[in-house]
PDB file of C-alpha atoms in Angstrom:
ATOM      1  CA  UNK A  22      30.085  -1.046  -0.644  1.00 92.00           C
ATOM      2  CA  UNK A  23      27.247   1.260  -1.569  1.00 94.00           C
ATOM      3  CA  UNK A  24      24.274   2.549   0.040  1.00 93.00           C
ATOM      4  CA  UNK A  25      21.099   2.705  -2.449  1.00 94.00           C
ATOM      5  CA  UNK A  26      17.428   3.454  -1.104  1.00 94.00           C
ATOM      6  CA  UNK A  27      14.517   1.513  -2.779  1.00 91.00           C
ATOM      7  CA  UNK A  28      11.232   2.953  -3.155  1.00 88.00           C
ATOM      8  CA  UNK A  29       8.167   2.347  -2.897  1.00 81.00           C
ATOM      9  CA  UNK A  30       9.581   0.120   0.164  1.00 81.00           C
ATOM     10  CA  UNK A  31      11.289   3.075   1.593  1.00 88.00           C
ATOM     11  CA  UNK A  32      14.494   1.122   2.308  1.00 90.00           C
ATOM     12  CA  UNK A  33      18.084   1.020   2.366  1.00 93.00           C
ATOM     13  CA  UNK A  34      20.497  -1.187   0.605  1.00 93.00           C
ATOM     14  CA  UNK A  35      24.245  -1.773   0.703  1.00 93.00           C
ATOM     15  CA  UNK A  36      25.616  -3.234  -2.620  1.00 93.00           C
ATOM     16  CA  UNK A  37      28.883  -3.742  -3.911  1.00 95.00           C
ATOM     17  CA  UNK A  38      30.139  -1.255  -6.231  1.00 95.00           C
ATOM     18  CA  UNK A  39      29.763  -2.393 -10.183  1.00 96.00           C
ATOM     19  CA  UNK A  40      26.671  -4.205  -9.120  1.00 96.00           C
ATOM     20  CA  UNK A  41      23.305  -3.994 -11.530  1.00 96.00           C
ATOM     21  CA  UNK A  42      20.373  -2.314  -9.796  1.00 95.00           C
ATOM     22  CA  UNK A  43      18.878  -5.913 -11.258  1.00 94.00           C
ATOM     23  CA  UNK A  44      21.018  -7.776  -8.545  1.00 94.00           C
ATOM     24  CA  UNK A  45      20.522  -5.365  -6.238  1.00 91.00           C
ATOM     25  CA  UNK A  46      16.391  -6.123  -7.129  1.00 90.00           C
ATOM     26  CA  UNK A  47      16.849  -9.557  -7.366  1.00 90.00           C
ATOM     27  CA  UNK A  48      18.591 -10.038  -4.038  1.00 89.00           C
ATOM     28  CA  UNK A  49      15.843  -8.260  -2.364  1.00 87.00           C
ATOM     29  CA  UNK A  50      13.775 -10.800  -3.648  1.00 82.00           C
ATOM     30  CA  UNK A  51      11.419  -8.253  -5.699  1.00 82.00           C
ATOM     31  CA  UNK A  52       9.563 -10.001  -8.746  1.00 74.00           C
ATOM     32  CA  UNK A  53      11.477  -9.367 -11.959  1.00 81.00           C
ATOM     33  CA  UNK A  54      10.447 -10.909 -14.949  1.00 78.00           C
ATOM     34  CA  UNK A  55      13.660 -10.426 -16.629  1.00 83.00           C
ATOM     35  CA  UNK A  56      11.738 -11.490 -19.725  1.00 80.00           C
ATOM     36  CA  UNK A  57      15.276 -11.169 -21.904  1.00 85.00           C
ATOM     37  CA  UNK A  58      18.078 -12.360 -19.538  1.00 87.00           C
ATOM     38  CA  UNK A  59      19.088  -9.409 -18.634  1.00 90.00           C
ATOM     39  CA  UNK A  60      20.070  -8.746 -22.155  1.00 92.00           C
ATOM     40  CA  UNK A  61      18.781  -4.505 -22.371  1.00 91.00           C
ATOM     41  CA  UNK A  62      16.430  -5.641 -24.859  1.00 87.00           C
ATOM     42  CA  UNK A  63      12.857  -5.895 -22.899  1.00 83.00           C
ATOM     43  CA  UNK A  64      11.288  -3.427 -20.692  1.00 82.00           C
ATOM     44  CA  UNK A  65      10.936  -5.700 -17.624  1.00 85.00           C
ATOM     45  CA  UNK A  66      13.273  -4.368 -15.151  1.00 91.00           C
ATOM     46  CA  UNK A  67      12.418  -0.790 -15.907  1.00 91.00           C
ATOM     47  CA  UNK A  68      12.991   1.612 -12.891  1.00 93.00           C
ATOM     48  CA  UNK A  69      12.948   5.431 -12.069  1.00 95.00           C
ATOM     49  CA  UNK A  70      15.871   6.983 -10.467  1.00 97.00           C
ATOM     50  CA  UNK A  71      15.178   9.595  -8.430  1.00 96.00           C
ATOM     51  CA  UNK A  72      17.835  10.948  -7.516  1.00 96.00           C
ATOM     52  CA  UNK A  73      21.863   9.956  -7.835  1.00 96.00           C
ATOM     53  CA  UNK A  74      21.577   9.562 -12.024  1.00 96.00           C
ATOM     54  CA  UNK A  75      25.107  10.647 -12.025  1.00 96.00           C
ATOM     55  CA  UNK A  76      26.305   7.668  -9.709  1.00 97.00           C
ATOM     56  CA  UNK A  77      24.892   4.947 -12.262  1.00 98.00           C
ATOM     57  CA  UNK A  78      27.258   4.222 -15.060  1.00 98.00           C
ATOM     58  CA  UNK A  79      25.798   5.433 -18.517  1.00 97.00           C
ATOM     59  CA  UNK A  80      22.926   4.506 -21.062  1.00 97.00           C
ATOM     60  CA  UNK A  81      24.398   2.377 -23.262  1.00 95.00           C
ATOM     61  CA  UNK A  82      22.710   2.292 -27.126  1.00 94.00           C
ATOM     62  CA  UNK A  83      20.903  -0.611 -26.547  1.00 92.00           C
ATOM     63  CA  UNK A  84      19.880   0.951 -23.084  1.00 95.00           C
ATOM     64  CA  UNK A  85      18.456   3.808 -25.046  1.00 95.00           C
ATOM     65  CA  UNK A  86      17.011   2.060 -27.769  1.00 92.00           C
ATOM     66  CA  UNK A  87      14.674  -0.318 -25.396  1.00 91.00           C
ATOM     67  CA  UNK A  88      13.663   2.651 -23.441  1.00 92.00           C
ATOM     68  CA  UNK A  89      12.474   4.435 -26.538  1.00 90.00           C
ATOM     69  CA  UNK A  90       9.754   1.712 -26.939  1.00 85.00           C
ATOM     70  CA  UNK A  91       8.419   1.985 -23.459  1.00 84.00           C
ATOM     71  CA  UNK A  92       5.512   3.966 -23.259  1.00 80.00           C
ATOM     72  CA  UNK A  93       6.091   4.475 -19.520  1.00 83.00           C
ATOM     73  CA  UNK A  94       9.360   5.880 -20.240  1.00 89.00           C
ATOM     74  CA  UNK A  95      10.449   9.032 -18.517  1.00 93.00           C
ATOM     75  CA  UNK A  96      14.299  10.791 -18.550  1.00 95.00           C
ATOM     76  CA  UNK A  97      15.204   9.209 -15.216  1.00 97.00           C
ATOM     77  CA  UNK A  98      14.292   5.552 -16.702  1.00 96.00           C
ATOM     78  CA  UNK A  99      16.882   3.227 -16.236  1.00 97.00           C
ATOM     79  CA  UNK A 100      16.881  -0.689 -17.473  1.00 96.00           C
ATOM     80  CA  UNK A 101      18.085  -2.057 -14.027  1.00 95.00           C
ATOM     81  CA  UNK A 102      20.191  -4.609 -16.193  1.00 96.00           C
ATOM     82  CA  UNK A 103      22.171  -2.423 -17.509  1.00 97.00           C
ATOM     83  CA  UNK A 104      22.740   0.100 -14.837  1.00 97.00           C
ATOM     84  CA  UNK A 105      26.108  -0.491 -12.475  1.00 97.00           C
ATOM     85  CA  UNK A 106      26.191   1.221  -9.266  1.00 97.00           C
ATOM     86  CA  UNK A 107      29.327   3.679  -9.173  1.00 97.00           C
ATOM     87  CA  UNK A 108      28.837   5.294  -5.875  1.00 96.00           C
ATOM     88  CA  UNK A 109      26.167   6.398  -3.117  1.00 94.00           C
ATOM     89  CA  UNK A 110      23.313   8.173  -2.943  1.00 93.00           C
ATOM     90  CA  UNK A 111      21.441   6.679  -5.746  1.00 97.00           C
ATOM     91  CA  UNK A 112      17.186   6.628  -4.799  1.00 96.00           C
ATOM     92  CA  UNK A 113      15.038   4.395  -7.329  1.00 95.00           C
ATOM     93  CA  UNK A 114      11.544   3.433  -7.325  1.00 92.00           C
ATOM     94  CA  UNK A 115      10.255   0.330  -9.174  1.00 87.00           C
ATOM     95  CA  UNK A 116       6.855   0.667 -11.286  1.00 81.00           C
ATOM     96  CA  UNK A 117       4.223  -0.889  -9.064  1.00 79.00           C
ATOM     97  CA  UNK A 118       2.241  -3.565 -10.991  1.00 82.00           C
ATOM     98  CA  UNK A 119       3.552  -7.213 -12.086  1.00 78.00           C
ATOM     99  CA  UNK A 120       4.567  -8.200 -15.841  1.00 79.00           C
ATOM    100  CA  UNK A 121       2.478  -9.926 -18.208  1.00 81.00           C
ATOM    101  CA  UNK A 122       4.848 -12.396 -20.150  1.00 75.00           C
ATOM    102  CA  UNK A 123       2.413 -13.654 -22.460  1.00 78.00           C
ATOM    103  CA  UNK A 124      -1.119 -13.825 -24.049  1.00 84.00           C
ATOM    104  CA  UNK A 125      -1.587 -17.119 -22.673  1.00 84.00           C
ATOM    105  CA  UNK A 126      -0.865 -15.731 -19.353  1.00 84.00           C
ATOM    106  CA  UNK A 127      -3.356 -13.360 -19.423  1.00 88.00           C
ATOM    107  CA  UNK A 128      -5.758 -15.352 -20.907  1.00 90.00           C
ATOM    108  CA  UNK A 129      -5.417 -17.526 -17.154  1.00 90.00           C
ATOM    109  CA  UNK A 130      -6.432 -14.589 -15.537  1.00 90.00           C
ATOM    110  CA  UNK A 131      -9.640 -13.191 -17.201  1.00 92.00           C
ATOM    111  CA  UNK A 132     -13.070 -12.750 -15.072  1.00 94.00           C
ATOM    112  CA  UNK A 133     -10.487 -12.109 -12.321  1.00 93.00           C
ATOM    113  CA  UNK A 134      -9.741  -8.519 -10.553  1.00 94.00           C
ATOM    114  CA  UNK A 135      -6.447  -7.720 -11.179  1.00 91.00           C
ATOM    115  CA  UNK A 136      -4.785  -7.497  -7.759  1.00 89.00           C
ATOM    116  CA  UNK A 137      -1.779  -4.948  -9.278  1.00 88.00           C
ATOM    117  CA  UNK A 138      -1.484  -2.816 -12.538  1.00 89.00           C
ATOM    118  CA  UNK A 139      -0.987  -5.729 -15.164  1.00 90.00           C
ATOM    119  CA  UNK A 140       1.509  -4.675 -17.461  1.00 87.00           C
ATOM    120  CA  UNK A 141       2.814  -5.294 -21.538  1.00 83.00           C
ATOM    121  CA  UNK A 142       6.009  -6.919 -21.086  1.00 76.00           C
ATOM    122  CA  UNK A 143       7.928  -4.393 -23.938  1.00 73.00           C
ATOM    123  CA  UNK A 144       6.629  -1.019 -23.527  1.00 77.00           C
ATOM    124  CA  UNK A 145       5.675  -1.148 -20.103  1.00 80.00           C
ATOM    125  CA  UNK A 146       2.091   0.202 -20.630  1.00 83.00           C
ATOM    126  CA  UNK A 147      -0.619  -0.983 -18.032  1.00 87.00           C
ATOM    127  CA  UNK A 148      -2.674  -3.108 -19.673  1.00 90.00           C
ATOM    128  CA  UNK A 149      -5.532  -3.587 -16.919  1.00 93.00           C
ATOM    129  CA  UNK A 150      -5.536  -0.832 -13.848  1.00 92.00           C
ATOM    130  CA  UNK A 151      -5.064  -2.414 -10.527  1.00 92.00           C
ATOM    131  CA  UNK A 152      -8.553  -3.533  -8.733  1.00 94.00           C
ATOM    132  CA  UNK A 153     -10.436  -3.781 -12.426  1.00 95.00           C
ATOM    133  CA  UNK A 154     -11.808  -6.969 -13.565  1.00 95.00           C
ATOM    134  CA  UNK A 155      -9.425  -8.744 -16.229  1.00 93.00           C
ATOM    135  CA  UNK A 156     -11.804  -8.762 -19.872  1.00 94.00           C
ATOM    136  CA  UNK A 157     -10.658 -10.252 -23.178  1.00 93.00           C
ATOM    137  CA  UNK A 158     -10.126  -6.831 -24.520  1.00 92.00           C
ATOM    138  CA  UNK A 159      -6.888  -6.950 -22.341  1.00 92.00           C
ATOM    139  CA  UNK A 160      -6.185  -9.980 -24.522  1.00 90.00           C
ATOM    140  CA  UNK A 161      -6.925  -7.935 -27.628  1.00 91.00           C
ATOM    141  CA  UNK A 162      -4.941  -4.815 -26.458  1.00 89.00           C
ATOM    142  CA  UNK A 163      -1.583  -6.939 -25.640  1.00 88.00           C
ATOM    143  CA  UNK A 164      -1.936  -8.555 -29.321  1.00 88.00           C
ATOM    144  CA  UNK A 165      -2.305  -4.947 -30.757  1.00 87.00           C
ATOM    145  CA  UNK A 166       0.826  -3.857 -28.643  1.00 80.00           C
ATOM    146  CA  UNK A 167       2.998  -7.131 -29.224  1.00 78.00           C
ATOM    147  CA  UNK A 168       1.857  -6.525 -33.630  1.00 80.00           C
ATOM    148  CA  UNK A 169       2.396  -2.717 -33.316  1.00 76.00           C
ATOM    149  CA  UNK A 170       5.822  -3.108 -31.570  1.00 69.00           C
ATOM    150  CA  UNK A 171       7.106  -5.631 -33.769  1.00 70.00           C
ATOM    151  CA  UNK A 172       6.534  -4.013 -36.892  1.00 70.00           C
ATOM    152  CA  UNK A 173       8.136  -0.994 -35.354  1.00 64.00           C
ATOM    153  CA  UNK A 174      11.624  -2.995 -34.098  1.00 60.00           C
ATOM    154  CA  UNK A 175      11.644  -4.526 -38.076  1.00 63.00           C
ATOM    155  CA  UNK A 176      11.598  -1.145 -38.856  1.00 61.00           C
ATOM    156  CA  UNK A 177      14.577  -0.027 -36.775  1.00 57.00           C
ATOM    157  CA  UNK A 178      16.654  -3.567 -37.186  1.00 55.00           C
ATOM    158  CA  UNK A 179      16.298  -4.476 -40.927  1.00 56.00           C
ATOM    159  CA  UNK A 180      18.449  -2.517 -42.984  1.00 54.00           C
ATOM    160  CA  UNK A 181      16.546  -0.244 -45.682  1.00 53.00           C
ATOM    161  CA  UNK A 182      15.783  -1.876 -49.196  1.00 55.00           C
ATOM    162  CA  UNK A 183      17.869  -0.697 -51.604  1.00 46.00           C
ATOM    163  CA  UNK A 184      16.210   0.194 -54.579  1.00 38.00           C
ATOM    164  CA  UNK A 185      18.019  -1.573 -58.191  1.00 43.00           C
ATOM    165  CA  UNK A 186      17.624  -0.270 -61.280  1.00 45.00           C
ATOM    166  CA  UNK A 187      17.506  -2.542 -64.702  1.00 43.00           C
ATOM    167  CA  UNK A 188      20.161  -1.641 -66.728  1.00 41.00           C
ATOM    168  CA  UNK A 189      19.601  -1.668 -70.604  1.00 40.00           C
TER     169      UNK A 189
END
């Protein structure tokens, strides 16, 4: 068993070693959207590490590729999905705020105050600040986030065109 410390709650866990920090999260009963299974490929269980980076196992490339769409994104960002717990000492801090995970979502809560930060459910930007009345313009700035990141994952997945020449 490992010891872990969670922050903002300021407490300690013990966890098996090999674990996810997701399980760890989960188990806790903290609300993750785990908007892709726990697949690395949404931003939904993004954490800080604080301190103990070394006793995580490694960014994988998928890891890394999902973090480099999060606006939020700092070097001690982890997906807690994909990160095993290797050995003690490890501090992490969740993002405070609660997922979006969808327009239609959003859309239930507008002419409300948001009671958290409200955030995209891919890049991890805030999409209404925390005590700020909830306006269709959030609606408008999740569409230009969900059209902006697609076009730049087609980008990154589709393989380039290759160009053909007519032959005479």
């Amino acid at each position: 068993m490992k010891q872990i410390k969670l922050q903002p709650l300021n407490q300690d866990v013990e966890v098996a070693t090999e674990s996810t920090l997701l399980s760890v999260l989960l188990k806790q009963e903290m609300n993750v959207l785990q908007a892709c299974g726990g697949q690395g490929r949404c931003a939904t269980c993004h954490v800080y590490v604080r301190d103990g980076g070394d006793a995580l196992s490694p960014k994988s490339e998928q890891e890394i590729m999902t973090l480099s769409f999060i606006t939020s994104s700092k070097a001690n960002s982890r997906l807690a999905c994909q990160a095993r717990v290797w050995q003690d000492g490890i501090v992490i801090e969740v993002p405070q705020g609660m997922y979006i995970g969808s327009i239609g979502e959003l859309k239930n809560l507008i002419g409300k105050r948001a009671q958290q930060n409200l955030i995209h459910p891919l890049t991890g930007e805030v999409l209404v600040e925390e005590g700020k009345l909830i306006l269709r313009s959030a609606l408008e700035k999740m569409a230009e986030i969900d059209s902006s990141f697609s076009t730049d994952l087609s980008q990154i997945l589709l393989p380039p065109e290759k160009s053909t020449v007519a032959s005479k």
